[in-house]
Amino acid sequence: MTSTDPPLLERDEVLAQLRARIGTLAAPAGGTGAAAGACVLLAGAAGIGKTSVLQALRRITAGQASWLWGSCEPLLAPPALAPWFEMLDQLPARVAAAVRAGQVGAELYAGMLAMMGTARRPIVLVIEDVQWADGATLDLLRYLGRRVASTRTMLVLTWREDEVGPTHPVQAVLSGLHGDAVLRPLLRPLSAAAVALLAQRAGRSSKGLYQSTQGNPFFVTQLLAAVPGAATALPLAVRDAMLARLVRLPARARRILDLASLSPVALEREVLLDLGAADETAWTQAMRCELVVQPRTGHTEGSLRFVHELARLAVASALGDRAGALHGELFDALQRRGAAAARLVHHAEHGARVDAVLALVPQAAREAAAASAHRQAAALYALALSHRTGMDAANELSICELHADECLLTNQLEAARNSRERALTLAQALGDELAQARQRRVIARIHWLRGEPSEGMPLARTAIEQLERVAPGGRELAMAHATLAQLHLLATDPRTAREGADTALAIFERLGDAEGRAYALNTAGAARLGSDDEAEGLALLHQALAMALAQGLEELAARAYTNLASAAIVGHRLSELERWCDEGITYCEERDLDTFAIHLATRRAVCALQRGAWDEALKQLGLLLSRTDLSPLQRDQIEHWMALLQVRRGGGQGYWGVLQAHGTYRAEPSHVLRLWYFDADLHRIESLWLRGDDARAAELARSVLASRTPDRRRLSMFRVWQQRCGDAPVGACTEAATLEPACTLELGGRHRDAADAWAALGCPYEQALALACGGEADQREALERLQALGAQAAAQRVRRQLAHLGAKAIARGPYRHARRDPLGLTAREREVAELIVLGLSNREIAARLVRSERTVEKHVAALISKLGVADRHEAASLVRGG
């Protein structure tokens, strides 16, 4: 341990826990060590001691386990598999070759898993600072983390918790980790007593030290190592403390540290020698300041890196205007050595080498996209566009298109639309009609993703008109027809959607365009669902998925997964729905396809809702709603399902109002929520029926059916709701043969048979509603089932119905003491509390509950006071637990 390493005070418990787990792995084969792998999640603030704990653990267990160690670095766009390069000499030959080539696939995944499972002695695999990890590394960690329990490996991930929010890509890795195989050691700041002990050991006064550092071990040791002074403020005090070590260094040694401070990755000594900055004397002097170390393993051996990222940043911050020139020197030296394009872009950008940035970004972005690191690719194209004044119009148009495509894959819809609109302006200036049509077609597709069919259709039609003139029968024309078909499907016009999709499919088949065929098959298949040709539609969707997977068409495969999941919702095929969601979410998260991962996660929550697992559905919807990267359509969908669930539970006016705001038939529609896999109007009718407003519910059903012709499944449910509201369905007898079986049974007065049909589909709420419209015995059973589900709104309606029949001994639900809120909250306070848990502001809560912001402020204040907590964040934590 060097003098810069903080003595590990108050870390015994964590070390003992991790050492015991390694001991379990080291037990003889066949004993407790067989397949006892673990994933250690070590989160904490910068400087809290994550690396120091692991280094101490490595010293303690060096004879028991093999250690592999890699770190992620804060490059503008890190190269694929960056941390794994540090352990190349410890990896099997085929795995090392895949890492060098940046090849993410079966060879890498299977090779790593085999190494972890068949090693003769336990492996500790450390990946530090995963908040900076590249997409390919996150994909590999997700794969290994889900399987680590079956290996003899302890996988350790560290990150700065303040940099990993709910929408950070690391969450896709963490969401797949669960059970006894996961360890979450907690590293707390040092106590005042521990800080005083460190000061005593250093022969320094502890006065003000704890207050200045708040117990952060790295800050404490840096201040104690500095020349004594009166610095007390952070981070300036820590910066000054570290820079004080450099004051007396000779110029050549200081130059080494200055150059190294600008490299987020370990800086090779050969690069420093190339720059005339690493003679033996200067190298030794630089090492003596104890701010840098030499890695001893992997491809970084013979390199130099700072002991901590905070130390690197402190030195870099002192360079001022000199930093740009030094970045330029590093760029030149690294370029001579053939460094990776992403690394060169970092120094070119900071060195103001604009021409180099523009020349290198396309290569670096292509490499990132090829490794499924679409966020990095989008960031690189955005970097190039920040220098658009150095581009000609044609080049800028191309980069805008590429940027938009990568943004679409990562759910950055607004950025994608902005880039495509800029590309349209450029195409108009160039007089390029083909490019203009292409931009209009893609912008129309973005409107489809945003749930805005009326905005997208004119753009798609204009694109078709242009293309029929300048490129008749070509690929772009087929894509425009397919896009218009998608918009018609969103607007609940499946017949027109089917015609457009079939037109596009015919063109693609004539051109022999496999990718285009997969694109059109998705829409052609979806447009047939709910019709007499549904079986053909499902076959087309399966064909689209198979083609996309076979050809590596990631976005089209994600679309097919989403469409198949939607079809399973409509058909109440819940086991199939779970399978498509699980497979699709894994596929999308491994490839940064956030847009579709969110759609599929929403459908998985709907599956839980249909199965009657309402608590689980609410949990999943709440997690989705807490994301900050949702599109308007995604947020509306999630809020809609959450409101429906809460209305069924007897929730307040705010939730009921959300359902009434979402629908296709309104006198003055300000917003329409239309998705082919569910019908918001049906949910509005249900909510009115639950409130006992049968007349309005029936009127709404008649109005909707007069304004549009729903597909077979929707028509079935509309007819059932009309009957439940006492409104005799016109034409129901002649339609009976075409309606859904469970609905046909209920319309024929066979309520128990209808309930049995819903039960066979695994839909307990629909089962209970079918019984609720039967005789007294059926209604009593319905009441029992609704109470078990927590469906208080429907249960209360059934109680009123039974009372109207003159029934005796009607179950009144749980006794008062059983209904009492676990935290003693009133119904309104509970409603406000649940919205706080979702992260809503007072203004957003006021809008949701249709109350003034001042009233909500009073509710929140009363809630905080009643719970005895300090603020709304503590209140949210307590409510989650309660």
Short mmCIF file of N, CA and C in Angstrom, two decimals, residues 384-514:
data_model
loop_
_atom_site.label_atom_id
_atom_site.label_comp_id
_atom_site.label_asym_id
_atom_site.label_seq_id
_atom_site.Cartn_x
_atom_site.Cartn_y
_atom_site.Cartn_z
N ALA A 384 -20.17 16.00 -34.54
CA ALA A 384 -19.84 16.49 -35.88
C ALA A 384 -20.76 17.64 -36.27
N LEU A 385 -22.05 17.52 -35.94
CA LEU A 385 -23.00 18.57 -36.31
C LEU A 385 -22.77 19.86 -35.54
N SER A 386 -22.11 19.77 -34.39
CA SER A 386 -21.78 21.00 -33.66
C SER A 386 -20.74 21.82 -34.42
N HIS A 387 -20.12 21.21 -35.43
CA HIS A 387 -19.15 21.90 -36.28
C HIS A 387 -19.68 22.03 -37.71
N ARG A 388 -21.00 22.21 -37.85
CA ARG A 388 -21.61 22.21 -39.18
C ARG A 388 -21.10 23.34 -40.06
N THR A 389 -20.55 24.41 -39.45
CA THR A 389 -20.05 25.51 -40.29
C THR A 389 -18.86 25.08 -41.13
N GLY A 390 -18.23 23.98 -40.75
CA GLY A 390 -17.09 23.48 -41.53
C GLY A 390 -17.50 22.47 -42.58
N MET A 391 -18.80 22.21 -42.75
CA MET A 391 -19.26 21.21 -43.71
C MET A 391 -19.90 21.88 -44.93
N ASP A 392 -19.86 21.16 -46.06
CA ASP A 392 -20.68 21.59 -47.18
C ASP A 392 -22.08 21.03 -46.98
N ALA A 393 -23.05 21.52 -47.75
CA ALA A 393 -24.45 21.16 -47.53
C ALA A 393 -24.70 19.66 -47.70
N ALA A 394 -24.07 19.05 -48.70
CA ALA A 394 -24.30 17.62 -48.95
C ALA A 394 -23.79 16.77 -47.79
N ASN A 395 -22.62 17.11 -47.26
CA ASN A 395 -22.06 16.35 -46.14
C ASN A 395 -22.90 16.54 -44.89
N GLU A 396 -23.33 17.78 -44.64
CA GLU A 396 -24.18 18.03 -43.47
C GLU A 396 -25.49 17.27 -43.58
N LEU A 397 -26.06 17.23 -44.77
CA LEU A 397 -27.31 16.49 -44.96
C LEU A 397 -27.11 15.02 -44.60
N SER A 398 -26.00 14.44 -45.06
CA SER A 398 -25.72 13.03 -44.77
C SER A 398 -25.55 12.78 -43.28
N ILE A 399 -24.82 13.66 -42.59
CA ILE A 399 -24.60 13.49 -41.15
C ILE A 399 -25.91 13.67 -40.39
N CYS A 400 -26.74 14.62 -40.83
CA CYS A 400 -28.05 14.81 -40.19
C CYS A 400 -28.88 13.53 -40.27
N GLU A 401 -28.87 12.89 -41.43
CA GLU A 401 -29.64 11.66 -41.60
C GLU A 401 -29.11 10.56 -40.68
N LEU A 402 -27.80 10.41 -40.63
CA LEU A 402 -27.20 9.37 -39.79
C LEU A 402 -27.47 9.64 -38.31
N HIS A 403 -27.37 10.89 -37.92
CA HIS A 403 -27.65 11.26 -36.52
C HIS A 403 -29.09 10.94 -36.17
N ALA A 404 -30.01 11.31 -37.05
CA ALA A 404 -31.42 11.05 -36.78
C ALA A 404 -31.69 9.55 -36.64
N ASP A 405 -31.07 8.74 -37.49
CA ASP A 405 -31.29 7.30 -37.43
C ASP A 405 -30.84 6.72 -36.09
N GLU A 406 -29.67 7.15 -35.61
CA GLU A 406 -29.17 6.64 -34.33
C GLU A 406 -30.04 7.16 -33.17
N CYS A 407 -30.52 8.39 -33.29
CA CYS A 407 -31.39 8.93 -32.24
C CYS A 407 -32.71 8.16 -32.18
N LEU A 408 -33.24 7.77 -33.32
CA LEU A 408 -34.48 7.00 -33.33
C LEU A 408 -34.32 5.69 -32.58
N LEU A 409 -33.16 5.08 -32.71
CA LEU A 409 -32.93 3.79 -32.07
C LEU A 409 -32.79 3.92 -30.56
N THR A 410 -32.51 5.12 -30.08
CA THR A 410 -32.30 5.32 -28.64
C THR A 410 -33.38 6.22 -28.03
N ASN A 411 -34.50 6.34 -28.71
CA ASN A 411 -35.67 7.04 -28.19
C ASN A 411 -35.48 8.55 -28.04
N GLN A 412 -34.58 9.12 -28.78
CA GLN A 412 -34.37 10.57 -28.77
C GLN A 412 -35.16 11.16 -29.95
N LEU A 413 -36.47 11.15 -29.83
CA LEU A 413 -37.32 11.47 -30.96
C LEU A 413 -37.24 12.94 -31.36
N GLU A 414 -37.15 13.82 -30.37
CA GLU A 414 -37.09 15.25 -30.68
C GLU A 414 -35.80 15.58 -31.43
N ALA A 415 -34.68 15.02 -30.97
CA ALA A 415 -33.40 15.24 -31.65
C ALA A 415 -33.44 14.66 -33.06
N ALA A 416 -34.08 13.49 -33.22
CA ALA A 416 -34.18 12.88 -34.54
C ALA A 416 -34.99 13.77 -35.48
N ARG A 417 -36.11 14.28 -34.99
CA ARG A 417 -36.95 15.13 -35.84
C ARG A 417 -36.21 16.41 -36.22
N ASN A 418 -35.49 17.02 -35.27
CA ASN A 418 -34.74 18.24 -35.57
C ASN A 418 -33.71 18.01 -36.67
N SER A 419 -33.01 16.87 -36.59
CA SER A 419 -31.98 16.58 -37.60
C SER A 419 -32.62 16.33 -38.97
N ARG A 420 -33.74 15.62 -39.00
CA ARG A 420 -34.40 15.36 -40.28
C ARG A 420 -35.00 16.64 -40.87
N GLU A 421 -35.51 17.52 -40.04
CA GLU A 421 -36.05 18.78 -40.55
C GLU A 421 -34.93 19.66 -41.10
N ARG A 422 -33.77 19.63 -40.43
CA ARG A 422 -32.60 20.35 -40.97
C ARG A 422 -32.18 19.74 -42.30
N ALA A 423 -32.21 18.41 -42.40
CA ALA A 423 -31.86 17.75 -43.65
C ALA A 423 -32.83 18.12 -44.77
N LEU A 424 -34.12 18.28 -44.43
CA LEU A 424 -35.10 18.69 -45.43
C LEU A 424 -34.79 20.08 -45.96
N THR A 425 -34.42 20.99 -45.06
CA THR A 425 -34.05 22.35 -45.47
C THR A 425 -32.85 22.32 -46.41
N LEU A 426 -31.88 21.48 -46.08
CA LEU A 426 -30.68 21.37 -46.91
C LEU A 426 -31.02 20.77 -48.27
N ALA A 427 -31.88 19.75 -48.29
CA ALA A 427 -32.25 19.12 -49.55
C ALA A 427 -33.00 20.10 -50.44
N GLN A 428 -33.83 20.96 -49.84
CA GLN A 428 -34.54 21.96 -50.62
C GLN A 428 -33.56 22.98 -51.21
N ALA A 429 -32.54 23.36 -50.42
CA ALA A 429 -31.54 24.30 -50.92
C ALA A 429 -30.73 23.69 -52.06
N LEU A 430 -30.52 22.38 -52.00
CA LEU A 430 -29.76 21.69 -53.05
C LEU A 430 -30.62 21.33 -54.25
N GLY A 431 -31.94 21.50 -54.10
CA GLY A 431 -32.84 21.14 -55.19
C GLY A 431 -32.93 19.64 -55.41
N ASP A 432 -32.68 18.86 -54.38
CA ASP A 432 -32.66 17.39 -54.47
C ASP A 432 -34.03 16.86 -54.04
N GLU A 433 -34.91 16.57 -55.02
CA GLU A 433 -36.26 16.13 -54.69
C GLU A 433 -36.29 14.76 -54.04
N LEU A 434 -35.39 13.88 -54.46
CA LEU A 434 -35.35 12.54 -53.86
C LEU A 434 -35.02 12.64 -52.38
N ALA A 435 -34.04 13.47 -52.04
CA ALA A 435 -33.67 13.66 -50.63
C ALA A 435 -34.81 14.34 -49.87
N GLN A 436 -35.50 15.27 -50.51
CA GLN A 436 -36.63 15.92 -49.85
C GLN A 436 -37.71 14.89 -49.48
N ALA A 437 -38.03 14.03 -50.44
CA ALA A 437 -39.06 13.02 -50.19
C ALA A 437 -38.62 12.08 -49.07
N ARG A 438 -37.33 11.75 -49.06
CA ARG A 438 -36.81 10.85 -48.02
C ARG A 438 -36.98 11.48 -46.64
N GLN A 439 -36.69 12.77 -46.53
CA GLN A 439 -36.82 13.44 -45.22
C GLN A 439 -38.28 13.49 -44.81
N ARG A 440 -39.17 13.81 -45.73
CA ARG A 440 -40.59 13.87 -45.39
C ARG A 440 -41.09 12.50 -44.92
N ARG A 441 -40.64 11.47 -45.61
CA ARG A 441 -41.07 10.12 -45.22
C ARG A 441 -40.60 9.77 -43.82
N VAL A 442 -39.35 10.10 -43.47
CA VAL A 442 -38.84 9.75 -42.15
C VAL A 442 -39.47 10.63 -41.07
N ILE A 443 -39.68 11.90 -41.35
CA ILE A 443 -40.36 12.76 -40.37
C ILE A 443 -41.77 12.23 -40.11
N ALA A 444 -42.44 11.76 -41.17
CA ALA A 444 -43.76 11.15 -41.00
C ALA A 444 -43.67 9.94 -40.08
N ARG A 445 -42.62 9.18 -40.23
CA ARG A 445 -42.44 8.00 -39.38
C ARG A 445 -42.20 8.41 -37.93
N ILE A 446 -41.49 9.51 -37.71
CA ILE A 446 -41.28 10.01 -36.35
C ILE A 446 -42.62 10.40 -35.73
N HIS A 447 -43.49 11.00 -36.54
CA HIS A 447 -44.84 11.30 -36.03
C HIS A 447 -45.57 10.01 -35.67
N TRP A 448 -45.33 8.95 -36.42
CA TRP A 448 -45.92 7.65 -36.06
C TRP A 448 -45.42 7.20 -34.70
N LEU A 449 -44.13 7.33 -34.46
CA LEU A 449 -43.56 6.94 -33.17
C LEU A 449 -44.11 7.80 -32.03
N ARG A 450 -44.46 9.03 -32.34
CA ARG A 450 -44.99 9.94 -31.33
C ARG A 450 -46.50 9.81 -31.17
N GLY A 451 -47.13 8.94 -31.97
CA GLY A 451 -48.57 8.77 -31.87
C GLY A 451 -49.34 9.92 -32.48
N GLU A 452 -48.82 10.49 -33.59
CA GLU A 452 -49.42 11.66 -34.22
C GLU A 452 -49.76 11.37 -35.68
N PRO A 453 -50.76 10.53 -35.95
CA PRO A 453 -51.03 10.15 -37.34
C PRO A 453 -51.47 11.32 -38.22
N SER A 454 -52.24 12.24 -37.67
CA SER A 454 -52.74 13.34 -38.50
C SER A 454 -51.61 14.26 -38.94
N GLU A 455 -50.57 14.39 -38.13
CA GLU A 455 -49.42 15.21 -38.52
C GLU A 455 -48.53 14.49 -39.53
N GLY A 456 -48.47 13.17 -39.44
CA GLY A 456 -47.58 12.42 -40.31
C GLY A 456 -48.13 12.12 -41.69
N MET A 457 -49.45 11.94 -41.81
CA MET A 457 -50.03 11.53 -43.09
C MET A 457 -49.77 12.52 -44.23
N PRO A 458 -49.95 13.84 -44.04
CA PRO A 458 -49.67 14.76 -45.16
C PRO A 458 -48.23 14.67 -45.64
N LEU A 459 -47.29 14.50 -44.73
CA LEU A 459 -45.89 14.39 -45.12
C LEU A 459 -45.66 13.13 -45.94
N ALA A 460 -46.25 12.01 -45.51
CA ALA A 460 -46.07 10.76 -46.24
C ALA A 460 -46.70 10.85 -47.63
N ARG A 461 -47.88 11.47 -47.73
CA ARG A 461 -48.55 11.59 -49.04
C ARG A 461 -47.73 12.47 -49.99
N THR A 462 -47.17 13.57 -49.46
CA THR A 462 -46.34 14.44 -50.29
C THR A 462 -45.11 13.70 -50.77
N ALA A 463 -44.53 12.90 -49.89
CA ALA A 463 -43.36 12.11 -50.27
C ALA A 463 -43.71 11.14 -51.40
N ILE A 464 -44.88 10.49 -51.30
CA ILE A 464 -45.31 9.55 -52.34
C ILE A 464 -45.48 10.28 -53.67
N GLU A 465 -46.12 11.46 -53.63
CA GLU A 465 -46.32 12.24 -54.86
C GLU A 465 -44.98 12.61 -55.50
N GLN A 466 -44.00 13.04 -54.69
CA GLN A 466 -42.69 13.39 -55.23
C GLN A 466 -42.00 12.16 -55.83
N LEU A 467 -42.07 11.07 -55.12
CA LEU A 467 -41.35 9.87 -55.54
C LEU A 467 -41.96 9.24 -56.79
N GLU A 468 -43.27 9.31 -56.94
CA GLU A 468 -43.89 8.81 -58.16
C GLU A 468 -43.44 9.61 -59.38
N ARG A 469 -42.98 10.82 -59.12
CA ARG A 469 -42.50 11.66 -60.22
C ARG A 469 -41.00 11.46 -60.47
N VAL A 470 -40.19 11.40 -59.40
CA VAL A 470 -38.73 11.38 -59.60
C VAL A 470 -38.12 10.00 -59.45
N ALA A 471 -38.80 9.06 -58.80
CA ALA A 471 -38.23 7.72 -58.62
C ALA A 471 -39.34 6.68 -58.61
N PRO A 472 -40.13 6.57 -59.69
CA PRO A 472 -41.26 5.64 -59.70
C PRO A 472 -40.78 4.18 -59.60
N GLY A 473 -41.49 3.42 -58.77
CA GLY A 473 -41.17 2.00 -58.64
C GLY A 473 -39.92 1.70 -57.85
N GLY A 474 -39.35 2.73 -57.20
CA GLY A 474 -38.10 2.52 -56.47
C GLY A 474 -38.30 2.22 -54.99
N ARG A 475 -37.18 1.99 -54.31
CA ARG A 475 -37.22 1.62 -52.90
C ARG A 475 -37.83 2.70 -52.03
N GLU A 476 -37.47 3.95 -52.30
CA GLU A 476 -37.99 5.04 -51.47
C GLU A 476 -39.51 5.13 -51.57
N LEU A 477 -40.04 4.89 -52.77
CA LEU A 477 -41.49 4.93 -52.93
C LEU A 477 -42.15 3.83 -52.10
N ALA A 478 -41.55 2.65 -52.10
CA ALA A 478 -42.08 1.56 -51.29
C ALA A 478 -42.04 1.90 -49.81
N MET A 479 -40.93 2.52 -49.36
CA MET A 479 -40.82 2.91 -47.96
C MET A 479 -41.87 3.95 -47.59
N ALA A 480 -42.16 4.87 -48.50
CA ALA A 480 -43.16 5.89 -48.23
C ALA A 480 -44.55 5.26 -48.10
N HIS A 481 -44.87 4.30 -49.00
CA HIS A 481 -46.16 3.59 -48.89
C HIS A 481 -46.24 2.84 -47.56
N ALA A 482 -45.14 2.21 -47.15
CA ALA A 482 -45.13 1.46 -45.89
C ALA A 482 -45.31 2.38 -44.69
N THR A 483 -44.70 3.56 -44.76
CA THR A 483 -44.83 4.52 -43.66
C THR A 483 -46.26 5.04 -43.56
N LEU A 484 -46.87 5.37 -44.71
CA LEU A 484 -48.26 5.83 -44.70
C LEU A 484 -49.17 4.73 -44.16
N ALA A 485 -48.86 3.49 -44.49
CA ALA A 485 -49.66 2.37 -43.97
C ALA A 485 -49.56 2.29 -42.45
N GLN A 486 -48.36 2.51 -41.90
CA GLN A 486 -48.20 2.51 -40.44
C GLN A 486 -49.06 3.59 -39.80
N LEU A 487 -49.11 4.76 -40.42
CA LEU A 487 -49.90 5.86 -39.87
C LEU A 487 -51.39 5.54 -39.92
N HIS A 488 -51.84 4.90 -41.00
CA HIS A 488 -53.25 4.50 -41.08
C HIS A 488 -53.57 3.46 -40.01
N LEU A 489 -52.63 2.57 -39.74
CA LEU A 489 -52.85 1.57 -38.69
C LEU A 489 -52.97 2.23 -37.33
N LEU A 490 -52.14 3.25 -37.10
CA LEU A 490 -52.21 3.98 -35.84
C LEU A 490 -53.54 4.73 -35.72
N ALA A 491 -54.06 5.16 -36.85
CA ALA A 491 -55.34 5.90 -36.86
C ALA A 491 -56.54 4.95 -36.92
N THR A 492 -56.30 3.69 -36.56
CA THR A 492 -57.36 2.66 -36.53
C THR A 492 -58.09 2.56 -37.86
N ASP A 493 -57.31 2.52 -38.95
CA ASP A 493 -57.86 2.31 -40.29
C ASP A 493 -57.12 1.13 -40.90
N PRO A 494 -57.36 -0.09 -40.39
CA PRO A 494 -56.57 -1.24 -40.82
C PRO A 494 -56.75 -1.59 -42.29
N ARG A 495 -57.94 -1.32 -42.86
CA ARG A 495 -58.14 -1.67 -44.27
C ARG A 495 -57.21 -0.87 -45.17
N THR A 496 -57.15 0.46 -44.97
CA THR A 496 -56.25 1.29 -45.77
C THR A 496 -54.80 0.96 -45.46
N ALA A 497 -54.51 0.67 -44.19
CA ALA A 497 -53.15 0.28 -43.82
C ALA A 497 -52.72 -0.98 -44.55
N ARG A 498 -53.63 -1.93 -44.64
CA ARG A 498 -53.31 -3.19 -45.32
C ARG A 498 -53.03 -2.95 -46.80
N GLU A 499 -53.84 -2.11 -47.44
CA GLU A 499 -53.63 -1.81 -48.87
C GLU A 499 -52.26 -1.18 -49.10
N GLY A 500 -51.91 -0.20 -48.24
CA GLY A 500 -50.61 0.46 -48.40
C GLY A 500 -49.44 -0.48 -48.15
N ALA A 501 -49.56 -1.31 -47.12
CA ALA A 501 -48.49 -2.26 -46.80
C ALA A 501 -48.31 -3.27 -47.92
N ASP A 502 -49.43 -3.76 -48.48
CA ASP A 502 -49.33 -4.73 -49.58
C ASP A 502 -48.71 -4.10 -50.82
N THR A 503 -49.02 -2.81 -51.07
CA THR A 503 -48.40 -2.10 -52.19
C THR A 503 -46.89 -2.03 -52.00
N ALA A 504 -46.47 -1.65 -50.80
CA ALA A 504 -45.04 -1.57 -50.51
C ALA A 504 -44.37 -2.93 -50.63
N LEU A 505 -45.05 -3.96 -50.12
CA LEU A 505 -44.48 -5.30 -50.14
C LEU A 505 -44.27 -5.78 -51.58
N ALA A 506 -45.19 -5.48 -52.46
CA ALA A 506 -45.06 -5.89 -53.86
C ALA A 506 -43.85 -5.24 -54.51
N ILE A 507 -43.61 -3.96 -54.21
CA ILE A 507 -42.45 -3.26 -54.78
C ILE A 507 -41.16 -3.86 -54.24
N PHE A 508 -41.11 -4.09 -52.94
CA PHE A 508 -39.90 -4.65 -52.34
C PHE A 508 -39.60 -6.05 -52.92
N GLU A 509 -40.64 -6.84 -53.11
CA GLU A 509 -40.42 -8.19 -53.66
C GLU A 509 -39.91 -8.11 -55.09
N ARG A 510 -40.43 -7.18 -55.87
CA ARG A 510 -39.96 -7.03 -57.24
C ARG A 510 -38.51 -6.59 -57.28
N LEU A 511 -38.12 -5.75 -56.30
CA LEU A 511 -36.74 -5.26 -56.24
C LEU A 511 -35.78 -6.27 -55.60
N GLY A 512 -36.33 -7.32 -54.98
CA GLY A 512 -35.48 -8.26 -54.26
C GLY A 512 -34.87 -7.65 -53.02
N ASP A 513 -35.58 -6.73 -52.40
CA ASP A 513 -35.09 -5.98 -51.24
C ASP A 513 -35.55 -6.68 -49.96
N ALA A 514 -34.65 -7.47 -49.36
CA ALA A 514 -35.01 -8.26 -48.18
C ALA A 514 -35.32 -7.36 -46.99
#
